[in-house]
Short mmCIF file of C-alpha atoms in Angstrom, two decimals:
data_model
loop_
_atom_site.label_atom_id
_atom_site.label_comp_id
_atom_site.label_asym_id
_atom_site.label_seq_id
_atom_site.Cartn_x
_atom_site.Cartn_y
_atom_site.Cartn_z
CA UNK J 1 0.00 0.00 0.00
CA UNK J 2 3.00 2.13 0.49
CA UNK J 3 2.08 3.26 3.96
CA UNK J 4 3.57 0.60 5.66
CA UNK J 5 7.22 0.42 7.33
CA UNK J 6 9.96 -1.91 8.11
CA UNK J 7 12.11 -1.88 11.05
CA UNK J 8 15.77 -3.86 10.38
CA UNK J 9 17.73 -4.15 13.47
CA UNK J 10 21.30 -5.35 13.11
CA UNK J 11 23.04 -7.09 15.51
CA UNK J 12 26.43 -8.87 16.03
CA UNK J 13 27.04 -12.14 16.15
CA UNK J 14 29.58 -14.96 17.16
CA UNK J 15 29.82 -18.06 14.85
CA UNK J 16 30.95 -21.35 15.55
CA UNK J 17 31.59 -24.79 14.24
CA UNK J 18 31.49 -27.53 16.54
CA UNK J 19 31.83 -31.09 15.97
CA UNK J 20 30.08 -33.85 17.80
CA UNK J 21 31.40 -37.65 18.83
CA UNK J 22 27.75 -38.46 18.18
CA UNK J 23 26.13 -39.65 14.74
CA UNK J 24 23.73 -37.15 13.42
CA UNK J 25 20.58 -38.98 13.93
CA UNK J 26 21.09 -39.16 17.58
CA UNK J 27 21.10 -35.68 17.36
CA UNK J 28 18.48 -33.61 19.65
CA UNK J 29 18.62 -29.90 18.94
CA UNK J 30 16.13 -29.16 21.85
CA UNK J 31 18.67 -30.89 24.03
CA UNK J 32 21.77 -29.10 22.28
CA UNK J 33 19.79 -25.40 22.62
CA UNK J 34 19.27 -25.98 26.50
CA UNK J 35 22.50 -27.38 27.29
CA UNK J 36 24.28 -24.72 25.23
CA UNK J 37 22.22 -21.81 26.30
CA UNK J 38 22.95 -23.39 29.54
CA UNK J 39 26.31 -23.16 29.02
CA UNK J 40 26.43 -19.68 28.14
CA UNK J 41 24.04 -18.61 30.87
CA UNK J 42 21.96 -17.08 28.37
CA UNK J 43 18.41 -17.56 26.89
CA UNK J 44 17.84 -20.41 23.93
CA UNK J 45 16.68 -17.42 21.50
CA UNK J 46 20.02 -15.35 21.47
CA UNK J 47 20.87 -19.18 19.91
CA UNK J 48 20.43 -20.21 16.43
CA UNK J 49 21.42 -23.81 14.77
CA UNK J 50 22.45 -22.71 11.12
CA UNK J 51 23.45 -26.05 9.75
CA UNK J 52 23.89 -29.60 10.71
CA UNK J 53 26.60 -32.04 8.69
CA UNK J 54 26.86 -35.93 8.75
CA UNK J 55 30.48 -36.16 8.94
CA UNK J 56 32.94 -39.03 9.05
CA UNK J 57 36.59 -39.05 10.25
CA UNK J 58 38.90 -42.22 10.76
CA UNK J 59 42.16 -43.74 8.84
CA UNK J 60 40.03 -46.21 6.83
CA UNK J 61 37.04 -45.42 3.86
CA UNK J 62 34.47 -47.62 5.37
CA UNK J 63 32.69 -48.08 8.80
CA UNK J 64 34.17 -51.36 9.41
CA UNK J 65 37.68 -49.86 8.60
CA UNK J 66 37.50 -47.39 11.26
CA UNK J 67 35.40 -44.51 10.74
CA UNK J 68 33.27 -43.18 13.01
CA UNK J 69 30.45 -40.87 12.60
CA UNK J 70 30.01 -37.44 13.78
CA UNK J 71 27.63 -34.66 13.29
CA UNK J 72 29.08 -30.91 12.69
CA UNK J 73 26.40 -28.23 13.78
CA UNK J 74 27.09 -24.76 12.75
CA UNK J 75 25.39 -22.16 15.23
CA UNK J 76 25.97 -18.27 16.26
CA UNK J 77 25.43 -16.46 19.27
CA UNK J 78 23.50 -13.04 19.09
CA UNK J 79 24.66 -10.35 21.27
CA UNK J 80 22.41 -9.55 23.93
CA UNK J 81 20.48 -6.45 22.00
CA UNK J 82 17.95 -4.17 24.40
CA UNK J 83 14.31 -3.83 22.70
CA UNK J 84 14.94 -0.66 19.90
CA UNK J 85 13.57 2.79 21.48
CA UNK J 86 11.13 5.03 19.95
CA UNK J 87 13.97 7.29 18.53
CA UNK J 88 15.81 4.62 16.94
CA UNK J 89 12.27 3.34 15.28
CA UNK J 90 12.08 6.47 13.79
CA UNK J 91 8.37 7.85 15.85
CA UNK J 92 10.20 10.33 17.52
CA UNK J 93 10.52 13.79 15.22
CA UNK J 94 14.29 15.07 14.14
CA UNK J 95 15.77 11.42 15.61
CA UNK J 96 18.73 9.51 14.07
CA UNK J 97 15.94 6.99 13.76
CA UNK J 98 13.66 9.38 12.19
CA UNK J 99 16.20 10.44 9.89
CA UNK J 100 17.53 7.01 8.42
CA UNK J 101 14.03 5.53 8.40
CA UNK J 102 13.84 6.21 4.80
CA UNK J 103 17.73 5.62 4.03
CA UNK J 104 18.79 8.53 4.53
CA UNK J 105 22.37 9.79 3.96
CA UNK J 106 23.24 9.98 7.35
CA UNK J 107 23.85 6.99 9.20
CA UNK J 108 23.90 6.73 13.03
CA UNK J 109 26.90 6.06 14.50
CA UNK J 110 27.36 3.25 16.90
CA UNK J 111 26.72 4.65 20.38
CA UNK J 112 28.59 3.07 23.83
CA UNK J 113 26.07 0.25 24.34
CA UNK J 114 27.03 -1.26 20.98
CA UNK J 115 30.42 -0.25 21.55
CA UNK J 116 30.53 -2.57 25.03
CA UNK J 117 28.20 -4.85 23.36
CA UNK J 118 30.79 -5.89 20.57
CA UNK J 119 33.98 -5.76 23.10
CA UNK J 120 31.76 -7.87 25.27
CA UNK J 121 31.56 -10.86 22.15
CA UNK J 122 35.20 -10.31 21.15
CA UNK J 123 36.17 -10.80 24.86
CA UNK J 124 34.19 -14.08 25.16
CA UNK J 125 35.61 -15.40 21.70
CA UNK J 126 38.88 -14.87 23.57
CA UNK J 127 37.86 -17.05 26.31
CA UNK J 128 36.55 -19.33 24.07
CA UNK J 129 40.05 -19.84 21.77
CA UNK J 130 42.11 -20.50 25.01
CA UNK J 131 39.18 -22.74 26.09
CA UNK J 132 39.36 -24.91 23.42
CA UNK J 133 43.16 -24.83 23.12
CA UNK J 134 43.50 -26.07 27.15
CA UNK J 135 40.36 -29.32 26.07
CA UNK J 136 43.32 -29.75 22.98
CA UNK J 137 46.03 -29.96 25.39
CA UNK J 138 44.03 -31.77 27.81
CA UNK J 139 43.24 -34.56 25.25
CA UNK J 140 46.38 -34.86 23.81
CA UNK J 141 48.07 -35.49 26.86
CA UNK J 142 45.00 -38.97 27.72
CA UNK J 143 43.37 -36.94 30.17
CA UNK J 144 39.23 -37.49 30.12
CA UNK J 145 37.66 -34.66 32.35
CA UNK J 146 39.06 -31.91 29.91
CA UNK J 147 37.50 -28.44 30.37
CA UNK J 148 35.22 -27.42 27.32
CA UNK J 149 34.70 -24.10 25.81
CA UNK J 150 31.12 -25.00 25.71
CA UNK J 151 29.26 -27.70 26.79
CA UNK J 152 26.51 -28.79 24.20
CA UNK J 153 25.45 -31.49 25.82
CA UNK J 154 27.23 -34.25 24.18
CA UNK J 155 31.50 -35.72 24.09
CA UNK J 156 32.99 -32.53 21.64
CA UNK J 157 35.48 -33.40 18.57
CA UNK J 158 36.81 -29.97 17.78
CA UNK J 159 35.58 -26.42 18.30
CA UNK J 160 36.11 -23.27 16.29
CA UNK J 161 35.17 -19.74 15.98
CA UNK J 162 34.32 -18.79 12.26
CA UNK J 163 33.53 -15.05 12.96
CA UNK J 164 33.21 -12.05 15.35
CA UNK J 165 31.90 -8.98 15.23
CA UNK J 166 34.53 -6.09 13.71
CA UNK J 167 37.07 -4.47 16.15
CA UNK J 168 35.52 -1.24 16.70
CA UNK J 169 37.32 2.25 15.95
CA UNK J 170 35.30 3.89 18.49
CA UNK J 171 37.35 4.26 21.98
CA UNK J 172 35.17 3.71 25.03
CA UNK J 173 37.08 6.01 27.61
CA UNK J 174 34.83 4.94 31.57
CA UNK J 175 37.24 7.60 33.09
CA UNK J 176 36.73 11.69 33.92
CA UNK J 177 39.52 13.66 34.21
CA UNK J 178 40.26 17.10 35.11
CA UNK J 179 42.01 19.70 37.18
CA UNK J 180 41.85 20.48 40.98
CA UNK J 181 41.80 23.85 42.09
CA UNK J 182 45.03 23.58 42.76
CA UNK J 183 46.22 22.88 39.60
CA UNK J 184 46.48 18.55 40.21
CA UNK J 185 45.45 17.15 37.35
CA UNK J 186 43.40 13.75 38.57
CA UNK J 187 41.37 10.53 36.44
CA UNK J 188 38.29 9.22 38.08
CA UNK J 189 36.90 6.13 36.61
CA UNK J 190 33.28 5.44 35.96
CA UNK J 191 31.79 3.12 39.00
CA UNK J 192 31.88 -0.34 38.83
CA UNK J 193 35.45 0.06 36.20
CA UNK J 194 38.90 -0.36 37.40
CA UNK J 195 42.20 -0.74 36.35
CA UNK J 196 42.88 -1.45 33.00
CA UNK J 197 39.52 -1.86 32.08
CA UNK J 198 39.53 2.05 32.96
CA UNK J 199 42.05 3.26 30.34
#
């Protein structure tokens, strides 16, 4: 009708592969969403199963040589995005919202929330590398209660990170600074921030 509108809300995502000592029809994604939600003490919708493989890995070409059957699911993790507000769905008059509603020129810069937001998914991908390169180590040297970088409810082959969201250029400073009236110049970070995590 042309009076309508459509509301497109990006958000940032981690992707993974993950392969499972399990054959693919013993596969229950119901049981893989709660235990993996579980995992990341989140809620099963910021979790989304993109695609499942029937894989086979072993030193022979048959079943009876060796092979054994595993299942590869492919799944991201969505960043923990607060509902939109009225300015960025474009109802509120002379908004950023308002003013890219109709793809406008002039896009709206990321603001802090994202900003933490994406640091916030890089940092866990972090985790999640040196995770999965302590199960490795673990494995390799015959131990059996390895530590996982996520538990999906079933024994884990490999792990691996296929994307993150972009570094971004935007430097989150949680600190105020300024000078005392006698001329000290002093740094004051933002409550709750210390340290490092500060700068």
């Amino acid at each position: 009708t042309g009076r309508g509108w459509v509301f497109a809300q990006f958000l940032e995502v981690l992707k993974f592969d993950i392969v499972l000592n399990i054959p693919l029809d013993r596969f229950e994604w119901r049981s893989f969403m709660n235990s993996t939600a579980t995992s990341f003490n989140c809620s099963q919708d910021r979790i989304r199963i993109l695609d499942l493989q029937r894989i086979f890995r072993g030193p022979g070409r048959r079943l009876q040589d060796g092979i054994t059957e595993m299942t590869k699911v492919t799944f991201e993790l969505v960043e923990d995005a607060p509902m939109p507000t009225d300015a960025e769905f474009g109802v509120v008059a002379d908004s950023p919202g308002a003013l890219n509603i109709s793809l406008g020129a002039d896009l709206v810069p990321p603001d802090e929330s994202t900003i933490q937001a994406t640091q916030a998914m890089r940092m866990l991908a972090a985790v999640l590398e040196e995770r999965e390169r302590m199960r490795q180590d673990c494995v390799a040297k015959g131990e059996v209660n390895c530590i996982l970088p996520v538990d999906p409810g079933y024994p884990i082959s490999s792990f691996q990170i296929l994307a993150l969201p972009p570094q971004n250029e935007v430097i989150i400073n949680r600190k105020t600074c300024g000078v005392t009236e006698s001329g000290v110049y002093f740094c004051v970070c933002e409550k709750g921030w210390y340290g490092e995590l500060c700068d």
